Amino acid sequence: MNHYKSWSGLQKQLLNFLCEPLKNRVSYFLTRYHTVHNAYGRAVILLDNKELVSFSWVAMQEQEQNISNFLKFYPETYPEALKNLQVKWKENCIYSESDFLLAVTDFLQMPIIKALHSDNAIICILAILDRRVGTRTLKKIKQKNSYKNLPEWVRQFYELRFSVSNGI
């Protein structure tokens, strides 16, 4: 994970990158429960103070359990199993707040075009909401319809961006 000073600094950067129609509508929330074992936490993306997607320590436990089960029963197939698990996690939004934080720090370090084509669904969400994605790029994305193959929890952000952008 890239080094960062504080969540509030990252949050400010993310909010500054939001496209104009979504400023003051989309917000990002991250908390860590430091008194709990392993400092578990939760991250959320909100629209008009309504939760659109959540990433929490519960998902981290599920990921760890999935990996543990494969290592225990099928250690020889672990690399292939991990790829299958990652597909499952993406489809069902099984990501922790640490996954979200990692995606945020990676996103802030990469060019917007690379972010739009990332394999990381969280990075794609951050990218599609970004003000650096212009009308022509949005039109191309919408015409290709490839975003419709994404899981519903990701697709909702594409549809949100299309709905607030003029000329799309």
Tab-separated table of N, CA, C and O in Angstrom, residues 53-141:
chain	number	residue	atom	x	y	z
A	53	VAL	N	-22.430	1.436	-1.255
A	53	VAL	CA	-21.594	0.248	-1.123
A	53	VAL	C	-20.788	0.363	0.170
A	53	VAL	O	-20.431	1.455	0.593
A	54	SER	N	-20.548	-0.797	0.762
A	54	SER	CA	-19.822	-0.842	2.027
A	54	SER	C	-18.727	-1.904	1.952
A	54	SER	O	-18.916	-2.961	1.350
A	55	PHE	N	-17.612	-1.600	2.573
A	55	PHE	CA	-16.480	-2.519	2.654
A	55	PHE	C	-16.128	-2.641	4.136
A	55	PHE	O	-15.826	-1.640	4.776
A	56	SER	N	-16.170	-3.850	4.679
A	56	SER	CA	-15.941	-3.962	6.121
A	56	SER	C	-15.074	-5.155	6.477
A	56	SER	O	-14.799	-6.023	5.655
A	57	TRP	N	-14.705	-5.201	7.737
A	57	TRP	CA	-13.866	-6.276	8.251
A	57	TRP	C	-14.547	-7.632	8.137
A	57	TRP	O	-13.877	-8.662	8.091
A	58	VAL	N	-15.856	-7.650	8.057
A	58	VAL	CA	-16.577	-8.919	7.891
A	58	VAL	C	-16.154	-9.571	6.575
A	58	VAL	O	-15.946	-10.788	6.506
A	59	ALA	N	-16.001	-8.761	5.538
A	59	ALA	CA	-15.562	-9.277	4.245
A	59	ALA	C	-14.133	-9.812	4.339
A	59	ALA	O	-13.809	-10.836	3.731
A	60	MET	N	-13.311	-9.125	5.100
A	60	MET	CA	-11.933	-9.590	5.287
A	60	MET	C	-11.928	-10.974	5.935
A	60	MET	O	-11.175	-11.864	5.527
A	61	GLN	N	-12.794	-11.174	6.910
A	61	GLN	CA	-12.889	-12.485	7.551
A	61	GLN	C	-13.352	-13.545	6.557
A	61	GLN	O	-12.859	-14.674	6.573
A	62	GLU	N	-14.307	-13.186	5.711
A	62	GLU	CA	-14.789	-14.136	4.708
A	62	GLU	C	-13.673	-14.484	3.720
A	62	GLU	O	-13.499	-15.652	3.351
A	63	GLN	N	-12.907	-13.488	3.296
A	63	GLN	CA	-11.780	-13.745	2.404
A	63	GLN	C	-10.781	-14.702	3.060
A	63	GLN	O	-10.340	-15.673	2.433
A	64	GLU	N	-10.437	-14.410	4.295
A	64	GLU	CA	-9.476	-15.253	5.009
A	64	GLU	C	-9.995	-16.677	5.179
A	64	GLU	O	-9.234	-17.640	5.054
A	65	GLN	N	-11.292	-16.808	5.450
A	65	GLN	CA	-11.889	-18.139	5.598
A	65	GLN	C	-11.864	-18.896	4.275
A	65	GLN	O	-11.539	-20.088	4.241
A	66	ASN	N	-12.195	-18.207	3.180
A	66	ASN	CA	-12.145	-18.837	1.854
A	66	ASN	C	-10.742	-19.345	1.542
A	66	ASN	O	-10.569	-20.486	1.092
A	67	ILE	N	-9.752	-18.524	1.786
A	67	ILE	CA	-8.362	-18.899	1.508
A	67	ILE	C	-7.934	-20.046	2.414
A	67	ILE	O	-7.324	-21.017	1.956
A	68	SER	N	-8.283	-19.968	3.662
A	68	SER	CA	-7.928	-21.017	4.619
A	68	SER	C	-8.505	-22.361	4.200
A	68	SER	O	-7.832	-23.393	4.269
A	69	ASN	N	-9.756	-22.364	3.766
A	69	ASN	CA	-10.395	-23.607	3.333
A	69	ASN	C	-9.684	-24.222	2.135
A	69	ASN	O	-9.495	-25.435	2.082
A	70	PHE	N	-9.301	-23.396	1.174
A	70	PHE	CA	-8.608	-23.935	0.008
A	70	PHE	C	-7.228	-24.444	0.374
A	70	PHE	O	-6.802	-25.489	-0.124
A	71	LEU	N	-6.540	-23.735	1.230
A	71	LEU	CA	-5.209	-24.196	1.625
A	71	LEU	C	-5.282	-25.496	2.415
A	71	LEU	O	-4.418	-26.355	2.288
A	72	LYS	N	-6.330	-25.621	3.196
A	72	LYS	CA	-6.488	-26.807	4.038
A	72	LYS	C	-6.822	-28.054	3.209
A	72	LYS	O	-6.268	-29.123	3.416
A	73	PHE	N	-7.746	-27.892	2.267
A	73	PHE	CA	-8.242	-29.055	1.526
A	73	PHE	C	-7.638	-29.226	0.138
A	73	PHE	O	-7.584	-30.327	-0.382
A	74	TYR	N	-7.217	-28.149	-0.487
A	74	TYR	CA	-6.716	-28.225	-1.867
A	74	TYR	C	-5.447	-27.398	-2.044
A	74	TYR	O	-5.396	-26.511	-2.893
A	75	PRO	N	-4.417	-27.655	-1.277
A	75	PRO	CA	-3.220	-26.798	-1.357
A	75	PRO	C	-2.571	-26.789	-2.744
A	75	PRO	O	-2.016	-25.782	-3.160
A	76	GLU	N	-2.695	-27.880	-3.474
A	76	GLU	CA	-2.056	-27.952	-4.793
A	76	GLU	C	-2.761	-27.079	-5.839
A	76	GLU	O	-2.175	-26.735	-6.853
A	77	THR	N	-4.007	-26.740	-5.605
A	77	THR	CA	-4.753	-25.912	-6.566
A	77	THR	C	-4.901	-24.465	-6.104
A	77	THR	O	-5.686	-23.714	-6.656
A	78	TYR	N	-4.127	-24.088	-5.100
A	78	TYR	CA	-4.300	-22.753	-4.510
A	78	TYR	C	-4.201	-21.597	-5.516
A	78	TYR	O	-5.077	-20.725	-5.517
A	79	PRO	N	-3.185	-21.534	-6.380
A	79	PRO	CA	-3.104	-20.375	-7.292
A	79	PRO	C	-4.354	-20.216	-8.171
A	79	PRO	O	-4.887	-19.117	-8.319
A	80	GLU	N	-4.834	-21.322	-8.720
A	80	GLU	CA	-6.040	-21.266	-9.548
A	80	GLU	C	-7.266	-20.955	-8.699
A	80	GLU	O	-8.138	-20.183	-9.092
A	81	ALA	N	-7.330	-21.548	-7.521
A	81	ALA	CA	-8.457	-21.302	-6.616
A	81	ALA	C	-8.511	-19.836	-6.202
A	81	ALA	O	-9.591	-19.248	-6.106
A	82	LEU	N	-7.357	-19.240	-5.969
A	82	LEU	CA	-7.322	-17.834	-5.581
A	82	LEU	C	-7.904	-16.952	-6.678
A	82	LEU	O	-8.663	-16.021	-6.397
A	83	LYS	N	-7.593	-17.253	-7.919
A	83	LYS	CA	-8.171	-16.491	-9.039
A	83	LYS	C	-9.691	-16.616	-9.044
A	83	LYS	O	-10.409	-15.646	-9.244
A	84	ASN	N	-10.186	-17.820	-8.824
A	84	ASN	CA	-11.637	-18.041	-8.776
A	84	ASN	C	-12.271	-17.318	-7.601
A	84	ASN	O	-13.369	-16.768	-7.716
A	85	LEU	N	-11.589	-17.325	-6.468
A	85	LEU	CA	-12.093	-16.613	-5.298
A	85	LEU	C	-12.162	-15.114	-5.563
A	85	LEU	O	-13.135	-14.460	-5.185
A	86	GLN	N	-11.152	-14.581	-6.217
A	86	GLN	CA	-11.136	-13.144	-6.514
A	86	GLN	C	-12.289	-12.762	-7.437
A	86	GLN	O	-12.873	-11.694	-7.283
A	87	VAL	N	-12.639	-13.635	-8.362
A	87	VAL	CA	-13.800	-13.387	-9.221
A	87	VAL	C	-15.075	-13.371	-8.374
A	87	VAL	O	-15.925	-12.495	-8.525
A	88	LYS	N	-15.187	-14.328	-7.464
A	88	LYS	CA	-16.343	-14.394	-6.556
A	88	LYS	C	-16.419	-13.140	-5.690
A	88	LYS	O	-17.491	-12.564	-5.492
A	89	TRP	N	-15.283	-12.719	-5.144
A	89	TRP	CA	-15.258	-11.540	-4.285
A	89	TRP	C	-15.690	-10.300	-5.053
A	89	TRP	O	-16.444	-9.470	-4.539
A	90	LYS	N	-15.234	-10.189	-6.301
A	90	LYS	CA	-15.613	-9.029	-7.121
A	90	LYS	C	-17.105	-9.052	-7.417
A	90	LYS	O	-17.791	-8.032	-7.310
A	91	GLU	N	-17.612	-10.202	-7.780
A	91	GLU	CA	-19.033	-10.327	-8.117
A	91	GLU	C	-19.937	-9.995	-6.937
A	91	GLU	O	-20.973	-9.366	-7.085
A	92	ASN	N	-19.522	-10.411	-5.744
A	92	ASN	CA	-20.361	-10.257	-4.552
A	92	ASN	C	-19.923	-9.127	-3.619
A	92	ASN	O	-20.408	-9.043	-2.496
A	93	CYS	N	-18.998	-8.300	-4.072
A	93	CYS	CA	-18.510	-7.156	-3.290
A	93	CYS	C	-18.000	-7.595	-1.915
A	93	CYS	O	-18.389	-7.061	-0.883
A	94	ILE	N	-17.122	-8.562	-1.930
A	94	ILE	CA	-16.534	-9.052	-0.682
A	94	ILE	C	-15.156	-8.405	-0.544
A	94	ILE	O	-14.131	-8.991	-0.885
A	95	TYR	N	-15.195	-7.160	-0.088
A	95	TYR	CA	-13.975	-6.373	0.094
A	95	TYR	C	-13.993	-5.731	1.468
A	95	TYR	O	-15.038	-5.301	1.953
A	96	SER	N	-12.826	-5.623	2.058
A	96	SER	CA	-12.699	-5.011	3.378
A	96	SER	C	-12.357	-3.534	3.243
A	96	SER	O	-12.054	-3.054	2.146
A	97	GLU	N	-12.364	-2.847	4.366
A	97	GLU	CA	-11.969	-1.444	4.364
A	97	GLU	C	-10.499	-1.307	3.977
A	97	GLU	O	-10.097	-0.309	3.370
A	98	SER	N	-9.691	-2.321	4.248
A	98	SER	CA	-8.285	-2.301	3.834
A	98	SER	C	-8.166	-2.386	2.315
A	98	SER	O	-7.313	-1.729	1.716
A	99	ASP	N	-9.029	-3.195	1.681
A	99	ASP	CA	-9.063	-3.266	0.219
A	99	ASP	C	-9.430	-1.907	-0.366
A	99	ASP	O	-8.858	-1.468	-1.362
A	100	PHE	N	-10.404	-1.247	0.263
A	100	PHE	CA	-10.822	0.082	-0.181
A	100	PHE	C	-9.673	1.078	-0.040
A	100	PHE	O	-9.367	1.827	-0.975
A	101	LEU	N	-9.020	1.067	1.079
A	101	LEU	CA	-7.920	1.996	1.329
A	101	LEU	C	-6.769	1.762	0.353
A	101	LEU	O	-6.181	2.715	-0.176
A	102	LEU	N	-6.462	0.516	0.087
A	102	LEU	CA	-5.425	0.183	-0.889
A	102	LEU	C	-5.807	0.699	-2.274
A	102	LEU	O	-4.989	1.275	-2.995
A	103	ALA	N	-7.063	0.502	-2.650
A	103	ALA	CA	-7.538	0.974	-3.954
A	103	ALA	C	-7.446	2.497	-4.050
A	103	ALA	O	-7.047	3.039	-5.085
A	104	VAL	N	-7.808	3.182	-2.980
A	104	VAL	CA	-7.752	4.647	-2.969
A	104	VAL	C	-6.318	5.126	-3.168
A	104	VAL	O	-6.049	5.993	-4.009
A	105	THR	N	-5.388	4.569	-2.406
A	105	THR	CA	-3.996	5.016	-2.523
A	105	THR	C	-3.419	4.687	-3.901
A	105	THR	O	-2.673	5.487	-4.465
A	106	ASP	N	-3.788	3.541	-4.455
A	106	ASP	CA	-3.345	3.200	-5.811
A	106	ASP	C	-3.959	4.144	-6.843
A	106	ASP	O	-3.273	4.635	-7.741
A	107	PHE	N	-5.258	4.392	-6.719
A	107	PHE	CA	-5.972	5.266	-7.645
A	107	PHE	C	-5.345	6.660	-7.698
A	107	PHE	O	-5.161	7.228	-8.776
A	108	LEU	N	-5.003	7.196	-6.559
A	108	LEU	CA	-4.457	8.559	-6.504
A	108	LEU	C	-3.064	8.658	-7.120
A	108	LEU	O	-2.587	9.761	-7.385
A	109	GLN	N	-2.448	7.516	-7.391
A	109	GLN	CA	-1.105	7.507	-7.988
A	109	GLN	C	-1.087	7.151	-9.471
A	109	GLN	O	-0.032	7.150	-10.080
A	110	MET	N	-2.256	6.852	-10.053
A	110	MET	CA	-2.246	6.385	-11.442
A	110	MET	C	-2.965	7.351	-12.381
A	110	MET	O	-3.846	8.089	-11.947
A	111	PRO	N	-2.606	7.304	-13.655
A	111	PRO	CA	-3.319	8.123	-14.645
A	111	PRO	C	-4.777	7.662	-14.743
A	111	PRO	O	-5.086	6.486	-14.555
A	112	ILE	N	-5.657	8.600	-15.059
A	112	ILE	CA	-7.093	8.302	-15.084
A	112	ILE	C	-7.438	7.221	-16.111
A	112	ILE	O	-8.304	6.386	-15.848
A	113	ILE	N	-6.777	7.206	-17.244
A	113	ILE	CA	-7.069	6.185	-18.270
A	113	ILE	C	-6.731	4.795	-17.743
A	113	ILE	O	-7.493	3.844	-17.949
A	114	LYS	N	-5.615	4.679	-17.053
A	114	LYS	CA	-5.239	3.388	-16.469
A	114	LYS	C	-6.260	2.991	-15.401
A	114	LYS	O	-6.637	1.820	-15.294
A	115	ALA	N	-6.725	3.955	-14.617
A	115	ALA	CA	-7.716	3.678	-13.572
A	115	ALA	C	-9.028	3.181	-14.179
A	115	ALA	O	-9.660	2.268	-13.652
A	116	LEU	N	-9.449	3.784	-15.287
A	116	LEU	CA	-10.698	3.366	-15.938
A	116	LEU	C	-10.638	1.927	-16.429
A	116	LEU	O	-11.672	1.257	-16.519
A	117	HIS	N	-9.448	1.441	-16.747
A	117	HIS	CA	-9.283	0.083	-17.277
A	117	HIS	C	-8.709	-0.882	-16.246
A	117	HIS	O	-8.251	-1.970	-16.595
A	118	SER	N	-8.744	-0.497	-14.994
A	118	SER	CA	-8.191	-1.328	-13.926
A	118	SER	C	-9.014	-2.604	-13.729
A	118	SER	O	-10.222	-2.633	-13.962
A	119	ASP	N	-8.355	-3.657	-13.276
A	119	ASP	CA	-9.050	-4.889	-12.904
A	119	ASP	C	-9.693	-4.752	-11.524
A	119	ASP	O	-10.535	-5.561	-11.154
A	120	ASN	N	-9.286	-3.738	-10.784
A	120	ASN	CA	-9.816	-3.500	-9.446
A	120	ASN	C	-11.121	-2.712	-9.560
A	120	ASN	O	-11.139	-1.571	-10.023
A	121	ALA	N	-12.212	-3.313	-9.138
A	121	ALA	CA	-13.539	-2.689	-9.274
A	121	ALA	C	-13.644	-1.389	-8.490
A	121	ALA	O	-14.302	-0.441	-8.936
A	122	ILE	N	-12.997	-1.316	-7.347
A	122	ILE	CA	-13.064	-0.097	-6.537
A	122	ILE	C	-12.363	1.046	-7.259
A	122	ILE	O	-12.868	2.178	-7.290
A	123	ILE	N	-11.235	0.766	-7.877
A	123	ILE	CA	-10.528	1.793	-8.645
A	123	ILE	C	-11.387	2.255	-9.815
A	123	ILE	O	-11.462	3.459	-10.108
A	124	CYS	N	-12.079	1.338	-10.476
A	124	CYS	CA	-12.978	1.717	-11.581
A	124	CYS	C	-14.087	2.647	-11.099
A	124	CYS	O	-14.452	3.600	-11.797
A	125	ILE	N	-14.614	2.389	-9.928
A	125	ILE	CA	-15.658	3.250	-9.361
A	125	ILE	C	-15.113	4.655	-9.135
A	125	ILE	O	-15.735	5.648	-9.513
A	126	LEU	N	-13.953	4.738	-8.499
A	126	LEU	CA	-13.353	6.038	-8.233
A	126	LEU	C	-13.073	6.781	-9.540
A	126	LEU	O	-13.267	7.997	-9.635
A	127	ALA	N	-12.658	6.035	-10.552
A	127	ALA	CA	-12.328	6.649	-11.843
A	127	ALA	C	-13.567	7.169	-12.563
A	127	ALA	O	-13.551	8.279	-13.111
A	128	ILE	N	-14.643	6.415	-12.578
A	128	ILE	CA	-15.826	6.836	-13.330
A	128	ILE	C	-16.469	8.069	-12.703
A	128	ILE	O	-17.130	8.856	-13.387
A	129	LEU	N	-16.256	8.280	-11.423
A	129	LEU	CA	-16.801	9.455	-10.745
A	129	LEU	C	-15.878	10.674	-10.870
A	129	LEU	O	-16.240	11.770	-10.467
A	130	ASP	N	-14.723	10.473	-11.452
A	130	ASP	CA	-13.679	11.496	-11.514
A	130	ASP	C	-13.986	12.579	-12.551
A	130	ASP	O	-14.455	12.284	-13.648
A	131	ARG	N	-13.691	13.825	-12.213
A	131	ARG	CA	-13.925	14.962	-13.105
A	131	ARG	C	-13.020	14.940	-14.333
A	131	ARG	O	-13.324	15.572	-15.350
A	132	ARG	N	-11.922	14.188	-14.266
A	132	ARG	CA	-11.004	14.107	-15.408
A	132	ARG	C	-11.542	13.238	-16.541
A	132	ARG	O	-10.985	13.219	-17.630
A	133	VAL	N	-12.618	12.518	-16.284
A	133	VAL	CA	-13.261	11.710	-17.331
A	133	VAL	C	-14.256	12.616	-18.038
A	133	VAL	O	-15.264	13.024	-17.459
A	134	GLY	N	-13.950	12.930	-19.274
A	134	GLY	CA	-14.757	13.887	-20.028
A	134	GLY	C	-15.935	13.257	-20.750
A	134	GLY	O	-16.121	12.034	-20.753
A	135	THR	N	-16.694	14.111	-21.391
A	135	THR	CA	-17.911	13.694	-22.092
A	135	THR	C	-17.624	12.677	-23.193
A	135	THR	O	-18.348	11.692	-23.330
A	136	ARG	N	-16.573	12.912	-23.982
A	136	ARG	CA	-16.259	11.972	-25.065
A	136	ARG	C	-15.916	10.587	-24.528
A	136	ARG	O	-16.364	9.572	-25.069
A	137	THR	N	-15.137	10.548	-23.464
A	137	THR	CA	-14.781	9.255	-22.861
A	137	THR	C	-16.019	8.572	-22.303
A	137	THR	O	-16.206	7.362	-22.484
A	138	LEU	N	-16.874	9.330	-21.639
A	138	LEU	CA	-18.117	8.754	-21.102
A	138	LEU	C	-18.986	8.189	-22.224
A	138	LEU	O	-19.568	7.111	-22.085
A	139	LYS	N	-19.088	8.916	-23.330
A	139	LYS	CA	-19.878	8.431	-24.474
A	139	LYS	C	-19.314	7.124	-25.009
A	139	LYS	O	-20.070	6.192	-25.319
A	140	LYS	N	-17.987	7.042	-25.119
A	140	LYS	CA	-17.357	5.810	-25.606
A	140	LYS	C	-17.646	4.638	-24.669
A	140	LYS	O	-17.959	3.541	-25.126
A	141	ILE	N	-17.540	4.886	-23.380
A	141	ILE	CA	-17.803	3.822	-22.391
A	141	ILE	C	-19.251	3.357	-22.516
A	141	ILE	O	-19.528	2.157	-22.510
